[in-house]
C-alpha positions as protocol buffer text, in pm:
chain_id: "A"
residue {
  index: 1
  type: PRO
  ca { x: -10 y: 7 z: -5 }
}
residue {
  index: 2
  type: PRO
  ca { x: 126 y: 372 z: -74 }
}
residue {
  index: 3
  type: SER
  ca { x: 268 y: 526 z: 222 }
}
residue {
  index: 4
  type: SER
  ca { x: 29 y: 808 z: 217 }
}
residue {
  index: 5
  type: LEU
  ca { x: -241 y: 546 z: 328 }
}
residue {
  index: 6
  type: ILE
  ca { x: -94 y: 427 z: 635 }
}
residue {
  index: 7
  type: LEU
  ca { x: -276 y: 580 z: 931 }
}
residue {
  index: 8
  type: SER
  ca { x: -37 y: 714 z: 1194 }
}
residue {
  index: 9
  type: THR
  ca { x: -125 y: 634 z: 1550 }
}
residue {
  index: 10
  type: LYS
  ca { x: 66 y: 970 z: 1672 }
}
residue {
  index: 11
  type: PRO
  ca { x: -154 y: 1241 z: 1749 }
}
residue {
  index: 12
  type: THR
  ca { x: -144 y: 1520 z: 1529 }
}
residue {
  index: 13
  type: CYS
  ca { x: -62 y: 1892 z: 1619 }
}
residue {
  index: 14
  type: CYS
  ca { x: -403 y: 1975 z: 1661 }
}
residue {
  index: 15
  type: GLN
  ca { x: -505 y: 1671 z: 1879 }
}
residue {
  index: 16
  type: ARG
  ca { x: -223 y: 1753 z: 2100 }
}
residue {
  index: 17
  type: HIS
  ca { x: -311 y: 2109 z: 2129 }
}
residue {
  index: 18
  type: SER
  ca { x: -682 y: 1995 z: 2194 }
}
residue {
  index: 19
  type: GLN
  ca { x: -539 y: 1737 z: 2483 }
}
residue {
  index: 20
  type: GLN
  ca { x: -353 y: 2009 z: 2639 }
}
residue {
  index: 21
  type: GLN
  ca { x: -638 y: 2250 z: 2641 }
}
residue {
  index: 22
  type: GLN
  ca { x: -858 y: 1991 z: 2797 }
}
residue {
  index: 23
  type: GLN
  ca { x: -567 y: 1928 z: 3080 }
}
residue {
  index: 24
  type: GLN
  ca { x: -556 y: 2288 z: 3131 }
}
residue {
  index: 25
  type: HIS
  ca { x: -932 y: 2311 z: 3149 }
}
residue {
  index: 26
  type: ALA
  ca { x: -949 y: 2058 z: 3392 }
}
residue {
  index: 27
  type: TYR
  ca { x: -674 y: 2189 z: 3622 }
}
residue {
  index: 28
  type: LEU
  ca { x: -825 y: 2548 z: 3606 }
}
residue {
  index: 29
  type: SER
  ca { x: -1174 y: 2386 z: 3694 }
}
residue {
  index: 30
  type: ALA
  ca { x: -996 y: 2194 z: 3999 }
}
residue {
  index: 31
  type: MET
  ca { x: -832 y: 2522 z: 4100 }
}
residue {
  index: 32
  type: VAL
  ca { x: -1138 y: 2698 z: 4085 }
}
residue {
  index: 33
  type: LYS
  ca { x: -1332 y: 2454 z: 4288 }
}
residue {
  index: 34
  type: LEU
  ca { x: -1052 y: 2456 z: 4557 }
}
residue {
  index: 35
  type: LEU
  ca { x: -1064 y: 2846 z: 4584 }
}
residue {
  index: 36
  type: LYS
  ca { x: -1451 y: 2810 z: 4616 }
}
residue {
  index: 37
  type: ASP
  ca { x: -1428 y: 2579 z: 4881 }
}
residue {
  index: 38
  type: VAL
  ca { x: -1147 y: 2773 z: 5046 }
}
residue {
  index: 39
  type: GLN
  ca { x: -1375 y: 3087 z: 5018 }
}
residue {
  index: 40
  type: LYS
  ca { x: -1679 y: 2899 z: 5191 }
}
residue {
  index: 41
  type: GLN
  ca { x: -1428 y: 2871 z: 5495 }
}
residue {
  index: 42
  type: LEU
  ca { x: -1271 y: 3170 z: 5483 }
}
residue {
  index: 43
  type: THR
  ca { x: -1530 y: 3391 z: 5618 }
}
residue {
  index: 44
  type: PRO
  ca { x: -1507 y: 3778 z: 5685 }
}
residue {
  index: 45
  type: GLU
  ca { x: -1515 y: 3702 z: 6068 }
}
residue {
  index: 46
  type: VAL
  ca { x: -1207 y: 3438 z: 6025 }
}
residue {
  index: 47
  type: ALA
  ca { x: -1033 y: 3699 z: 5804 }
}
residue {
  index: 48
  type: ILE
  ca { x: -1084 y: 3972 z: 6046 }
}
residue {
  index: 49
  type: LYS
  ca { x: -974 y: 3751 z: 6355 }
}
residue {
  index: 50
  type: VAL
  ca { x: -655 y: 3661 z: 6183 }
}
residue {
  index: 51
  type: THR
  ca { x: -559 y: 4010 z: 6063 }
}
residue {
  index: 52
  type: THR
  ca { x: -631 y: 4173 z: 6386 }
}
residue {
  index: 53
  type: GLY
  ca { x: -459 y: 3889 z: 6587 }
}
residue {
  index: 54
  type: LEU
  ca { x: -133 y: 3969 z: 6382 }
}
residue {
  index: 55
  type: MET
  ca { x: -186 y: 4338 z: 6467 }
}
residue {
  index: 56
  type: VAL
  ca { x: -217 y: 4267 z: 6821 }
}
residue {
  index: 57
  type: ALA
  ca { x: 88 y: 4052 z: 6825 }
}
residue {
  index: 58
  type: GLY
  ca { x: 322 y: 4262 z: 6631 }
}
residue {
  index: 59
  type: GLY
  ca { x: 186 y: 4594 z: 6795 }
}
residue {
  index: 60
  type: GLY
  ca { x: 202 y: 4486 z: 7126 }
}
residue {
  index: 61
  type: ALA
  ca { x: 572 y: 4335 z: 7079 }
}
residue {
  index: 62
  type: MET
  ca { x: 658 y: 4720 z: 6951 }
}
residue {
  index: 63
  type: LEU
  ca { x: 508 y: 4867 z: 7214 }
}
residue {
  index: 64
  type: ALA
  ca { x: 636 y: 4643 z: 7486 }
}
residue {
  index: 65
  type: VAL
  ca { x: 997 y: 4551 z: 7355 }
}
residue {
  index: 66
  type: PRO
  ca { x: 1105 y: 4806 z: 7098 }
}
residue {
  index: 67
  type: LYS
  ca { x: 1458 y: 4720 z: 7127 }
}
residue {
  index: 68
  type: ARG
  ca { x: 1368 y: 4350 z: 7029 }
}
residue {
  index: 69
  type: MET
  ca { x: 1175 y: 4451 z: 6737 }
}
residue {
  index: 70
  type: TRP
  ca { x: 1473 y: 4667 z: 6628 }
}
residue {
  index: 71
  type: ASN
  ca { x: 1651 y: 4353 z: 6543 }
}
residue {
  index: 72
  type: LEU
  ca { x: 1372 y: 4267 z: 6296 }
}
residue {
  index: 73
  type: PHE
  ca { x: 1341 y: 4613 z: 6103 }
}
residue {
  index: 74
  type: ALA
  ca { x: 1695 y: 4713 z: 6119 }
}
residue {
  index: 75
  type: HIS
  ca { x: 1889 y: 4397 z: 6102 }
}
residue {
  index: 76
  type: GLY
  ca { x: 1650 y: 4161 z: 5954 }
}
residue {
  index: 77
  type: ARG
  ca { x: 1687 y: 3878 z: 6244 }
}
residue {
  index: 78
  type: PRO
  ca { x: 1433 y: 3746 z: 6453 }
}
residue {
  index: 79
  type: PRO
  ca { x: 1342 y: 3968 z: 6777 }
}
residue {
  index: 80
  type: TRP
  ca { x: 1447 y: 3678 z: 6994 }
}
residue {
  index: 81
  type: GLU
  ca { x: 1797 y: 3680 z: 6849 }
}
residue {
  index: 82
  type: LYS
  ca { x: 2106 y: 3882 z: 6984 }
}
residue {
  index: 83
  type: VAL
  ca { x: 2274 y: 4093 z: 6718 }
}
residue {
  index: 84
  type: GLU
  ca { x: 2617 y: 4092 z: 6786 }
}
residue {
  index: 85
  type: LYS
  ca { x: 2747 y: 4330 z: 6460 }
}
residue {
  index: 86
  type: SER
  ca { x: 2541 y: 4508 z: 6227 }
}
residue {
  index: 87
  type: ALA
  ca { x: 2587 y: 4392 z: 5857 }
}
residue {
  index: 88
  type: ASP
  ca { x: 2526 y: 4769 z: 5768 }
}
residue {
  index: 89
  type: PRO
  ca { x: 2768 y: 5016 z: 5915 }
}
residue {
  index: 90
  type: ASP
  ca { x: 2510 y: 5300 z: 5876 }
}
residue {
  index: 91
  type: VAL
  ca { x: 2265 y: 5101 z: 6078 }
}
residue {
  index: 92
  type: PRO
  ca { x: 2330 y: 5124 z: 6454 }
}
residue {
  index: 93
  type: LEU
  ca { x: 2338 y: 4790 z: 6669 }
}
residue {
  index: 94
  type: GLU
  ca { x: 2077 y: 4915 z: 6928 }
}
residue {
  index: 95
  type: PRO
  ca { x: 1816 y: 5169 z: 6860 }
}
residue {
  index: 96
  type: ASP
  ca { x: 1838 y: 5501 z: 6990 }
}
residue {
  index: 97
  type: ARG
  ca { x: 1577 y: 5650 z: 7209 }
}
residue {
  index: 98
  type: HIS
  ca { x: 1417 y: 5846 z: 6938 }
}
residue {
  index: 99
  type: HIS
  ca { x: 1370 y: 5492 z: 6716 }
}
residue {
  index: 100
  type: LYS
  ca { x: 1234 y: 5314 z: 7016 }
}
residue {
  index: 101
  type: GLN
  ca { x: 982 y: 5569 z: 7051 }
}
residue {
  index: 102
  type: LEU
  ca { x: 900 y: 5552 z: 6686 }
}
residue {
  index: 103
  type: LEU
  ca { x: 839 y: 5164 z: 6729 }
}
residue {
  index: 104
  type: ARG
  ca { x: 633 y: 5219 z: 7039 }
}
residue {
  index: 105
  type: TRP
  ca { x: 414 y: 5449 z: 6835 }
}
residue {
  index: 106
  type: VAL
  ca { x: 364 y: 5227 z: 6550 }
}
residue {
  index: 107
  type: GLY
  ca { x: 274 y: 4956 z: 6803 }
}
residue {
  index: 108
  type: PHE
  ca { x: 24 y: 5169 z: 6969 }
}
residue {
  index: 109
  type: MET
  ca { x: -120 y: 5247 z: 6607 }
}
residue {
  index: 110
  type: ALA
  ca { x: -137 y: 4884 z: 6520 }
}
residue {
  index: 111
  type: LEU
  ca { x: -315 y: 4825 z: 6877 }
}
residue {
  index: 112
  type: SER
  ca { x: -557 y: 5097 z: 6806 }
}
residue {
  index: 113
  type: MET
  ca { x: -648 y: 4998 z: 6467 }
}
residue {
  index: 114
  type: ALA
  ca { x: -711 y: 4625 z: 6593 }
}
residue {
  index: 115
  type: GLY
  ca { x: -928 y: 4764 z: 6852 }
}
residue {
  index: 116
  type: VAL
  ca { x: -1122 y: 4974 z: 6627 }
}
residue {
  index: 117
  type: VAL
  ca { x: -1165 y: 4689 z: 6356 }
}
residue {
  index: 118
  type: THR
  ca { x: -1273 y: 4480 z: 6629 }
}
residue {
  index: 119
  type: LYS
  ca { x: -1542 y: 4708 z: 6784 }
}
residue {
  index: 120
  type: LEU
  ca { x: -1690 y: 4780 z: 6428 }
}
residue {
  index: 121
  type: THR
  ca { x: -1710 y: 4386 z: 6307 }
}
residue {
  index: 122
  type: LEU
  ca { x: -1695 y: 4140 z: 6577 }
}
residue {
  index: 123
  type: GLY
  ca { x: -2023 y: 4181 z: 6768 }
}
residue {
  index: 124
  type: ASP
  ca { x: -2354 y: 3991 z: 6697 }
}
residue {
  index: 125
  type: ASP
  ca { x: -2529 y: 4322 z: 6556 }
}
residue {
  index: 126
  type: MET
  ca { x: -2213 y: 4405 z: 6339 }
}
residue {
  index: 127
  type: GLU
  ca { x: -2227 y: 4137 z: 6079 }
}
residue {
  index: 128
  type: LYS
  ca { x: -2307 y: 4393 z: 5804 }
}
residue {
  index: 129
  type: ASN
  ca { x: -1967 y: 4564 z: 5848 }
}
residue {
  index: 130
  type: ARG
  ca { x: -1771 y: 4262 z: 5798 }
}
residue {
  index: 131
  type: LYS
  ca { x: -1750 y: 4221 z: 5453 }
}
residue {
  index: 132
  type: PRO
  ca { x: -1679 y: 4616 z: 5377 }
}
residue {
  index: 133
  type: MET
  ca { x: -1414 y: 4595 z: 5645 }
}
residue {
  index: 134
  type: CYS
  ca { x: -1236 y: 4322 z: 5481 }
}
residue {
  index: 135
  type: GLU
  ca { x: -1223 y: 4528 z: 5185 }
}
residue {
  index: 136
  type: VAL
  ca { x: -1068 y: 4805 z: 5373 }
}
residue {
  index: 137
  type: LEU
  ca { x: -825 y: 4572 z: 5527 }
}
residue {
  index: 138
  type: ALA
  ca { x: -737 y: 4446 z: 5190 }
}
residue {
  index: 139
  type: GLY
  ca { x: -643 y: 4786 z: 5062 }
}
residue {
  index: 140
  type: VAL
  ca { x: -448 y: 4873 z: 5372 }
}
residue {
  index: 141
  type: CYS
  ca { x: -242 y: 4562 z: 5360 }
}
residue {
  index: 142
  type: ALA
  ca { x: -185 y: 4589 z: 4970 }
}
residue {
  index: 143
  type: ALA
  ca { x: -82 y: 4957 z: 5041 }
}
residue {
  index: 144
  type: GLY
  ca { x: 177 y: 4811 z: 5267 }
}
residue {
  index: 145
  type: VAL
  ca { x: 301 y: 4580 z: 5010 }
}
residue {
  index: 146
  type: ALA
  ca { x: 313 y: 4852 z: 4779 }
}
residue {
  index: 147
  type: MET
  ca { x: 530 y: 5046 z: 5024 }
}
residue {
  index: 148
  type: ASP
  ca { x: 754 y: 4776 z: 5078 }
}
residue {
  index: 149
  type: GLY
  ca { x: 817 y: 4765 z: 4690 }
}
residue {
  index: 150
  type: VAL
  ca { x: 927 y: 5112 z: 4723 }
}
residue {
  index: 151
  type: VAL
  ca { x: 1153 y: 5048 z: 4979 }
}
residue {
  index: 152
  type: MET
  ca { x: 1301 y: 4737 z: 4788 }
}
residue {
  index: 153
  type: SER
  ca { x: 1358 y: 4982 z: 4497 }
}
residue {
  index: 154
  type: GLN
  ca { x: 1562 y: 5224 z: 4693 }
}
residue {
  index: 155
  type: GLU
  ca { x: 1939 y: 5199 z: 4674 }
}
residue {
  index: 156
  type: ASN
  ca { x: 1970 y: 5269 z: 5053 }
}
residue {
  index: 157
  type: PRO
  ca { x: 1657 y: 5163 z: 5201 }
}
residue {
  index: 158
  type: GLY
  ca { x: 1578 y: 5237 z: 5566 }
}
residue {
  index: 159
  type: GLN
  ca { x: 1471 y: 4894 z: 5653 }
}
residue {
  index: 160
  type: ASN
  ca { x: 1653 y: 4545 z: 5618 }
}
residue {
  index: 161
  type: GLU
  ca { x: 1583 y: 4359 z: 5322 }
}
residue {
  index: 162
  type: ASN
  ca { x: 1495 y: 4025 z: 5498 }
}
residue {
  index: 163
  type: ALA
  ca { x: 1242 y: 4222 z: 5709 }
}
residue {
  index: 164
  type: THR
  ca { x: 1111 y: 4391 z: 5391 }
}
residue {
  index: 165
  type: ILE
  ca { x: 1035 y: 4069 z: 5223 }
}
residue {
  index: 166
  type: VAL
  ca { x: 881 y: 3913 z: 5535 }
}
residue {
  index: 167
  type: ASP
  ca { x: 648 y: 4209 z: 5590 }
}
residue {
  index: 168
  type: ALA
  ca { x: 549 y: 4205 z: 5195 }
}
residue {
  index: 169
  type: ALA
  ca { x: 483 y: 3831 z: 5200 }
}
residue {
  index: 170
  type: VAL
  ca { x: 273 y: 3853 z: 5527 }
}
residue {
  index: 171
  type: GLY
  ca { x: 82 y: 4182 z: 5406 }
}
residue {
  index: 172
  type: GLY
  ca { x: 29 y: 4011 z: 5059 }
}
residue {
  index: 173
  type: THR
  ca { x: -115 y: 3718 z: 5224 }
}
residue {
  index: 174
  type: LEU
  ca { x: -367 y: 3919 z: 5461 }
}
residue {
  index: 175
  type: ALA
  ca { x: -466 y: 4130 z: 5159 }
}
residue {
  index: 176
  type: ALA
  ca { x: -551 y: 3847 z: 4956 }
}
residue {
  index: 177
  type: MET
  ca { x: -716 y: 3672 z: 5267 }
}
residue {
  index: 178
  type: ASN
  ca { x: -911 y: 3960 z: 5309 }
}
residue {
  index: 179
  type: PHE
  ca { x: -982 y: 4039 z: 4966 }
}
residue {
  index: 180
  type: VAL
  ca { x: -1140 y: 3680 z: 4913 }
}
residue {
  index: 181
  type: ALA
  ca { x: -1306 y: 3686 z: 5250 }
}
residue {
  index: 182
  type: SER
  ca { x: -1492 y: 4020 z: 5126 }
}
residue {
  index: 183
  type: ARG
  ca { x: -1637 y: 3841 z: 4798 }
}
residue {
  index: 184
  type: ASP
  ca { x: -1963 y: 3676 z: 4783 }
}
residue {
  index: 185
  type: VAL
  ca { x: -1951 y: 3280 z: 4764 }
}
residue {
  index: 186
  type: GLU
  ca { x: -2123 y: 3187 z: 4439 }
}
residue {
  index: 187
  type: ASP
  ca { x: -2312 y: 2865 z: 4428 }
}
residue {
  index: 188
  type: GLU
  ca { x: -2249 y: 2630 z: 4161 }
}
């Protein structure tokens, strides 16, 4: 028989493309289902509690032990770790009294914000405020991530790179979490 009549068992380019599209569609469908399942569990109340919990933890630490929090912001080291030598000669090993007070003010503001968010959203009669507050928190956290981007773009930033990366990761996660929690869950 002529070679042109022999049927190939190899898939054609169009068949491979179609198979790839089917696999991608199946993968995306599974991801959408997973995200919808997560969204059903991630209520505005949960997102608010996680966000305010982190505000209280970080704010309380800045207010109570600013010298330790200096290790994180100035040196990129965990607050419980003793820093023996500054990697950057322009950054003092220990915070001066002005930097300590600045960290205390930031801690006070974080605690105040957590208090306001809690008061406006977590009472039984405050359910109507939860989704709008998640939108606000998503915006605030996203703005913090944008600020971290500005810091990272500077030649001589005022914050350690490790601290900025951690801050951007946590802020980005909180922004996404609050944004997802602020959306209505669509039933299938």
